[in-house]
XYZ file of C-alpha atoms in Angstrom:
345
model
C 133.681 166.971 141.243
C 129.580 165.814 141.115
C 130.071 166.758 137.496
C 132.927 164.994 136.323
C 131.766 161.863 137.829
C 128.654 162.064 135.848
C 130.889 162.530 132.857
C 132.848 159.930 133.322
C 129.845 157.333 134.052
C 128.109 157.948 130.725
C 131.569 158.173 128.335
C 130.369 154.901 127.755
C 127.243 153.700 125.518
C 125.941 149.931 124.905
C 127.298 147.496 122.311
C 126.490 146.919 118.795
C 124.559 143.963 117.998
C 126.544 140.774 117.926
C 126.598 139.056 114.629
C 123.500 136.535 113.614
C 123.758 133.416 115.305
C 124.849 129.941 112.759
C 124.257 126.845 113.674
C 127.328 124.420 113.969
C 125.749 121.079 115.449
C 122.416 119.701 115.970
C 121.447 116.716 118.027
C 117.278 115.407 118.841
C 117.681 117.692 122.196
C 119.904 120.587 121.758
C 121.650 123.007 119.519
C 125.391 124.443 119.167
C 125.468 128.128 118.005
C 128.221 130.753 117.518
C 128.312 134.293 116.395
C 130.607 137.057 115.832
C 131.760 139.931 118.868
C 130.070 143.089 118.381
C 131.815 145.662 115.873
C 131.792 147.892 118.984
C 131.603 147.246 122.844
C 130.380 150.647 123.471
C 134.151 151.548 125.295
C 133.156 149.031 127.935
C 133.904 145.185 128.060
C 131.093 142.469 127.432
C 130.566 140.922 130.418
C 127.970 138.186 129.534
C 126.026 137.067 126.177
C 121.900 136.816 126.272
C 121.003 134.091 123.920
C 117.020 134.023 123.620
C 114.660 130.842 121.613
C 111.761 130.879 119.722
C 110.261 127.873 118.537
C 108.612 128.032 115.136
C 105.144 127.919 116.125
C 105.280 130.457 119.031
C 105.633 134.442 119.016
C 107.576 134.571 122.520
C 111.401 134.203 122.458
C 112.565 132.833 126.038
C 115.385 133.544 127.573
C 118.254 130.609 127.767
C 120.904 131.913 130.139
C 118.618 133.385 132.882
C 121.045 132.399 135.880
C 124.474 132.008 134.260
C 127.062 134.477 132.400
C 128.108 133.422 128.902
C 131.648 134.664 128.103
C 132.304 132.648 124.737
C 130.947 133.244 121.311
C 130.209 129.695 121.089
C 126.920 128.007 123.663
C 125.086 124.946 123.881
C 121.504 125.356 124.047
C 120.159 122.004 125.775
C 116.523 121.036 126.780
C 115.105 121.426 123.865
C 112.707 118.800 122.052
C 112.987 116.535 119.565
C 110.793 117.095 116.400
C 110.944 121.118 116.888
C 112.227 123.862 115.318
C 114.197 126.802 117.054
C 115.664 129.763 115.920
C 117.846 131.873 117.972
C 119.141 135.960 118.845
C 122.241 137.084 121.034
C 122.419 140.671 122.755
C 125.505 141.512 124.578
C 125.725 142.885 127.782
C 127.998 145.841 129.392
C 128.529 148.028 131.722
C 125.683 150.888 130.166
C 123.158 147.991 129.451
C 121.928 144.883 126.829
C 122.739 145.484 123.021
C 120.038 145.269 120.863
C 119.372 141.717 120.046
C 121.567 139.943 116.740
C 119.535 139.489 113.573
C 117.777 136.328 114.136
C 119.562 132.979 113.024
C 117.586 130.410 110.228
C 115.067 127.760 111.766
C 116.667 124.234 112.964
C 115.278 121.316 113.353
C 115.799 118.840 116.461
C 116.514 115.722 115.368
C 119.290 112.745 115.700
C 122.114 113.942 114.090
C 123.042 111.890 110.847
C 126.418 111.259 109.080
C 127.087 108.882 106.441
C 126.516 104.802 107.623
C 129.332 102.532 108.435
C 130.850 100.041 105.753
C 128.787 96.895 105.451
C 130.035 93.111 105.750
C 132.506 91.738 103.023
C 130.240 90.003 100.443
C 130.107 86.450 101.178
C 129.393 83.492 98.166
C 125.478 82.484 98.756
C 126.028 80.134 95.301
C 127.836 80.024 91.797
C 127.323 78.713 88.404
C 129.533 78.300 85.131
C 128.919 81.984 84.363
C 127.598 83.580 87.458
C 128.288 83.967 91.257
C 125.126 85.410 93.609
C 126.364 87.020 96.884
C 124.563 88.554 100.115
C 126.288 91.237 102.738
C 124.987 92.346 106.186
C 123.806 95.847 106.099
C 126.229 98.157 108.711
C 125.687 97.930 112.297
C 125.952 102.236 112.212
C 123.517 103.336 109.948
C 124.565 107.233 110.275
C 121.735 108.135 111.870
C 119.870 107.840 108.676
C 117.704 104.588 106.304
C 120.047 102.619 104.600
C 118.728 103.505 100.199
C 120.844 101.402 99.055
C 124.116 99.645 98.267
C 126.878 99.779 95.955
C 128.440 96.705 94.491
C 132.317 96.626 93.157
C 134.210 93.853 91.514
C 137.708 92.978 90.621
C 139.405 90.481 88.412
C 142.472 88.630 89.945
C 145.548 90.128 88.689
C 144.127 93.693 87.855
C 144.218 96.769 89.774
C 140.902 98.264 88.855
C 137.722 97.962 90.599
C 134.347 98.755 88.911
C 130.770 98.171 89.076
C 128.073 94.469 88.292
C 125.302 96.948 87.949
C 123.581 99.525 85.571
C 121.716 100.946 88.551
C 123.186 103.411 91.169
C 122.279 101.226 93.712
C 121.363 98.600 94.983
C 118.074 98.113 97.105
C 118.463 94.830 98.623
C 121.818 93.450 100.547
C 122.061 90.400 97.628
C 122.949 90.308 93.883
C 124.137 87.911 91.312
C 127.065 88.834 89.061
C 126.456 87.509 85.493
C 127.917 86.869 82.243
C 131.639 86.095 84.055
C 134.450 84.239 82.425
C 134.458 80.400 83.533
C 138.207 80.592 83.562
C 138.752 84.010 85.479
C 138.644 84.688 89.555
C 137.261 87.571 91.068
C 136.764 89.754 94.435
C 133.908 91.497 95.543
C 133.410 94.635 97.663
C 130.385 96.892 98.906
C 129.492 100.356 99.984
C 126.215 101.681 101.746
C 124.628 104.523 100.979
C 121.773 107.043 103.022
C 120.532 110.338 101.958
C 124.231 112.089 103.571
C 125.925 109.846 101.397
C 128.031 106.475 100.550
C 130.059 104.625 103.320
C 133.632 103.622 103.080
C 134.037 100.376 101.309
C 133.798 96.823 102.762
C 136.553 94.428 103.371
C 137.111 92.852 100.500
C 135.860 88.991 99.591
C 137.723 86.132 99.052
C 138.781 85.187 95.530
C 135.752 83.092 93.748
C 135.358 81.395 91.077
C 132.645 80.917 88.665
C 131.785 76.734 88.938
C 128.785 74.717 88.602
C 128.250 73.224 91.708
C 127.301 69.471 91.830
C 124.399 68.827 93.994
C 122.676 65.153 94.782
C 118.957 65.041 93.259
C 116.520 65.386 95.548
C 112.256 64.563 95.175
C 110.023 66.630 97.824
C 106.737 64.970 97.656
C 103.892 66.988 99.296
C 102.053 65.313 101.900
C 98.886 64.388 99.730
C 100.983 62.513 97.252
C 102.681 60.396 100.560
C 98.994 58.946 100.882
C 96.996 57.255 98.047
C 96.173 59.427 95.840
C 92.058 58.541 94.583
C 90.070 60.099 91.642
C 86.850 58.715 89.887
C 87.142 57.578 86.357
C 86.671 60.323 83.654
C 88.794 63.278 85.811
C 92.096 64.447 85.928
C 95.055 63.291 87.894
C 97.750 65.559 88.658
C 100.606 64.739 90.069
C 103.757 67.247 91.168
C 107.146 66.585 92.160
C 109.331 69.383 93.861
C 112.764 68.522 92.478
C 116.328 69.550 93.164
C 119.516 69.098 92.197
C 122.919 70.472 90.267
C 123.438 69.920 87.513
C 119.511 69.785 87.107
C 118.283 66.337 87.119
C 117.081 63.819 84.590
C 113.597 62.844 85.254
C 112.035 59.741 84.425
C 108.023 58.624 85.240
C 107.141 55.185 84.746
C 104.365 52.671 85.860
C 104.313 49.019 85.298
C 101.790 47.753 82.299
C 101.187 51.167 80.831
C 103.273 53.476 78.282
C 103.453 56.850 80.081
C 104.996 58.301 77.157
C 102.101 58.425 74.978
C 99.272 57.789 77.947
C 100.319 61.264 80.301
C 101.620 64.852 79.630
C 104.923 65.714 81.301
C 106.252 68.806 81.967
C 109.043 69.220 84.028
C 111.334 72.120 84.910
C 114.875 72.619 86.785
C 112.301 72.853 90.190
C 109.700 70.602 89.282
C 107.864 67.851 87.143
C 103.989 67.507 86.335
C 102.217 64.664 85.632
C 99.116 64.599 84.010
C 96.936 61.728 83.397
C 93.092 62.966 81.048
C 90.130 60.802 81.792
C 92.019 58.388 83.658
C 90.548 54.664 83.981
C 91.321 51.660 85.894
C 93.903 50.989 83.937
C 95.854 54.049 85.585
C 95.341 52.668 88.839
C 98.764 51.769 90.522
C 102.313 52.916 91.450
C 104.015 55.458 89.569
C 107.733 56.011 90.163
C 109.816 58.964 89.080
C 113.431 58.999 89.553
C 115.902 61.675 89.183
C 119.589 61.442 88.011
C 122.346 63.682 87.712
C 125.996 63.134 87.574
C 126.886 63.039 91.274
C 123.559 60.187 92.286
C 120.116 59.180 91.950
C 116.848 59.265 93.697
C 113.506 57.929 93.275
C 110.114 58.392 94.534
C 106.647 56.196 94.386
C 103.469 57.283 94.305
C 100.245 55.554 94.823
C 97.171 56.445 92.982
C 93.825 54.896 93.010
C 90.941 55.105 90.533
C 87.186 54.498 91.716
C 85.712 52.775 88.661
C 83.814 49.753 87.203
C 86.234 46.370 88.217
C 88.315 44.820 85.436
C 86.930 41.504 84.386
C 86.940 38.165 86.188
C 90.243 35.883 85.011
C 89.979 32.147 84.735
C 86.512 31.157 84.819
C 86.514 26.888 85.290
C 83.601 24.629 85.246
C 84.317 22.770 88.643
C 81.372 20.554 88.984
C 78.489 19.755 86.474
C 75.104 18.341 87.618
C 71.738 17.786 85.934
C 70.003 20.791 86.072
C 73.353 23.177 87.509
C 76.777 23.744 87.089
C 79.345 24.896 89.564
C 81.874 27.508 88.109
C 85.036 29.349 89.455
C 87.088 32.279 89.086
C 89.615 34.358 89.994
C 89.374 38.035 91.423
C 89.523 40.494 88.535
C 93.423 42.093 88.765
C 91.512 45.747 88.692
C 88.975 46.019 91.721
C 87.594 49.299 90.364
C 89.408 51.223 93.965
C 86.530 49.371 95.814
C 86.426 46.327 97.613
C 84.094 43.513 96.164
C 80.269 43.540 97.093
């Protein structure tokens, strides 16, 4: 009888290894694994799993399960830490003892998991023109775990089916673009996508239906604060004067002073954003107010501006004799119109 019952408690032998451990999930402080059963349990059943860690820069593997029994092929490994990478091994256990352990599974790094981001906003109109609209988006509030590269752009014309891309590029870097070279008399809908380095989002909800107008805008003169106070310069320089201007259609701009031809007297340059005024070896004859006025179809404004110019005084006007004596005469006059940008000494 001793010797059958030592028969009997060795017709047994330990598992095979189980299969190498793959990763199915990773998150910044754990990892999901599963492997495959052992080809053979050794004739008795596998009562628990050991799953064992090693983290890249260390030659010890640790034991995970160390007070619990694993009965799936499947495990959580939690506790881990962010920023390092783990790989893993599984022995199975029986009755006769611990396999030996799996072939050890690739490294894997800790880290937020990442999908691809959420859809941004629809586009929204930030401003049109004859042949163009420009339109901005608001990146997705779920990025996917991931930076945002980039977005993708799609348009449609009214009354079509087909959607297809503004832009040349892939992508788009910033959440704005302007749509070009569009048909005055054709409507169109706008849609975008976001894309991060697992991919491109679902599309946004589409725009409203916009059209390609010029967009009528008052005129408007933004003086900076030095030219809202006299403006002074000494005979012989320069004088400079700049005008911020707005307005849609872009304005007409007109300089003029009283007594002097600006025309042929200054250089002016002005742009759809601004006008220049410049005045060479000015004299006192360019002392005074300047006014520039802008006009467009829907109104008018105007601005003064007033400049003084530190030189030798015009002449005196209307010299009289008022009183004549033997040996003096008394004379008058009138203040010269030019004081020079000084008061009289």
């Amino acid at each position: 009888t001793p010797l059958f019952r030592s028969i009997a408690r060795n017709s047994f032998t330990i598992p095979s290894p189980p299969g190498e451990p793959e990763v199915l999930a990773v998150g910044k402080e754990h990892v999901v694994i599963q492997w495959l059963k052992p080809e053979t349990d050794g004739g008795s059943e596998i009562s628990t799993y050991l799953v064992d860690k090693r983290e890249k820069k260390s030659v010890r593997w640790t034991r995970v399960n160390k007070d619990y029994t694993i009965y799936d092929t499947r495990f959580k490994v939690t506790g881990l830490m962010e920023g390092s990478e783990y790989q893993f091994r599984v022995s199975a256990v029986n009755a006769a003892g611990n396999s030996e352990p799996s072939d050890s599974s690739q490294y894997v790094l800790c880290k937020e998991p990442t999908y691809t981001p959420g859809p941004p906003s629809a586009p929204r109109v930030v401003d049109t023109t004859k042949h163009s609209i420009s339109l901005a988006w608001t990146k997705p509030m779920y990025d996917g775990g991931a930076d945002i590269i980039g977005y993708v752009l799609e348009m449609q014309e009214e009354g079509t089916e087909q959607w297809y891309r503004p832009h040349t590029t892939a992508t788009l870097r910033n959440s704005e673009f302007t749509v070009t070279s569009l048909k005055t008399s054709q409507k169109y809908r706008f849609r975008v996508a976001a894309v991060n380095a697992n991919g491109t989002s679902e599309y946004s909800e589409s725009s409203v239906v916009i059209e390609p107008v010029e967009r009528i805008e008052i005129p408007d003169l933004e003086l900076s604060d030095d030219l809202k106070k006299t403006v002074t310069v000494r005979a012989g320089g320069s004088l400079r004067l700049m005008v911020s201007v707005s307005g849609r259609p872009a304005p007409i701009i007109t300089w003029s002073k009283k007594g002097l031809d600006l025309a042929s007297r200054a250089f002016i340059d002005t742009t759809d954003s601004y006008t220049l005024l410049i005045i060479e070896k000015v004299n006192r004859y360019d002392a005074g107010k300047y006014t520039i006025e802008a006009e467009n179809q829907s109104g008018k404004k105007s601005a003064t501006i007033q400049v003084k110019v530190f030189d030798t005084p015009g002449p005196c006007a209307a010299v009289k004799i008022k009183e004549v004596f033997r040996d003096s005469v008394t004379i008058t006059w009138d203040i010269p119109v030019i004081d020079g940008g000084d008061r009289k000494s």
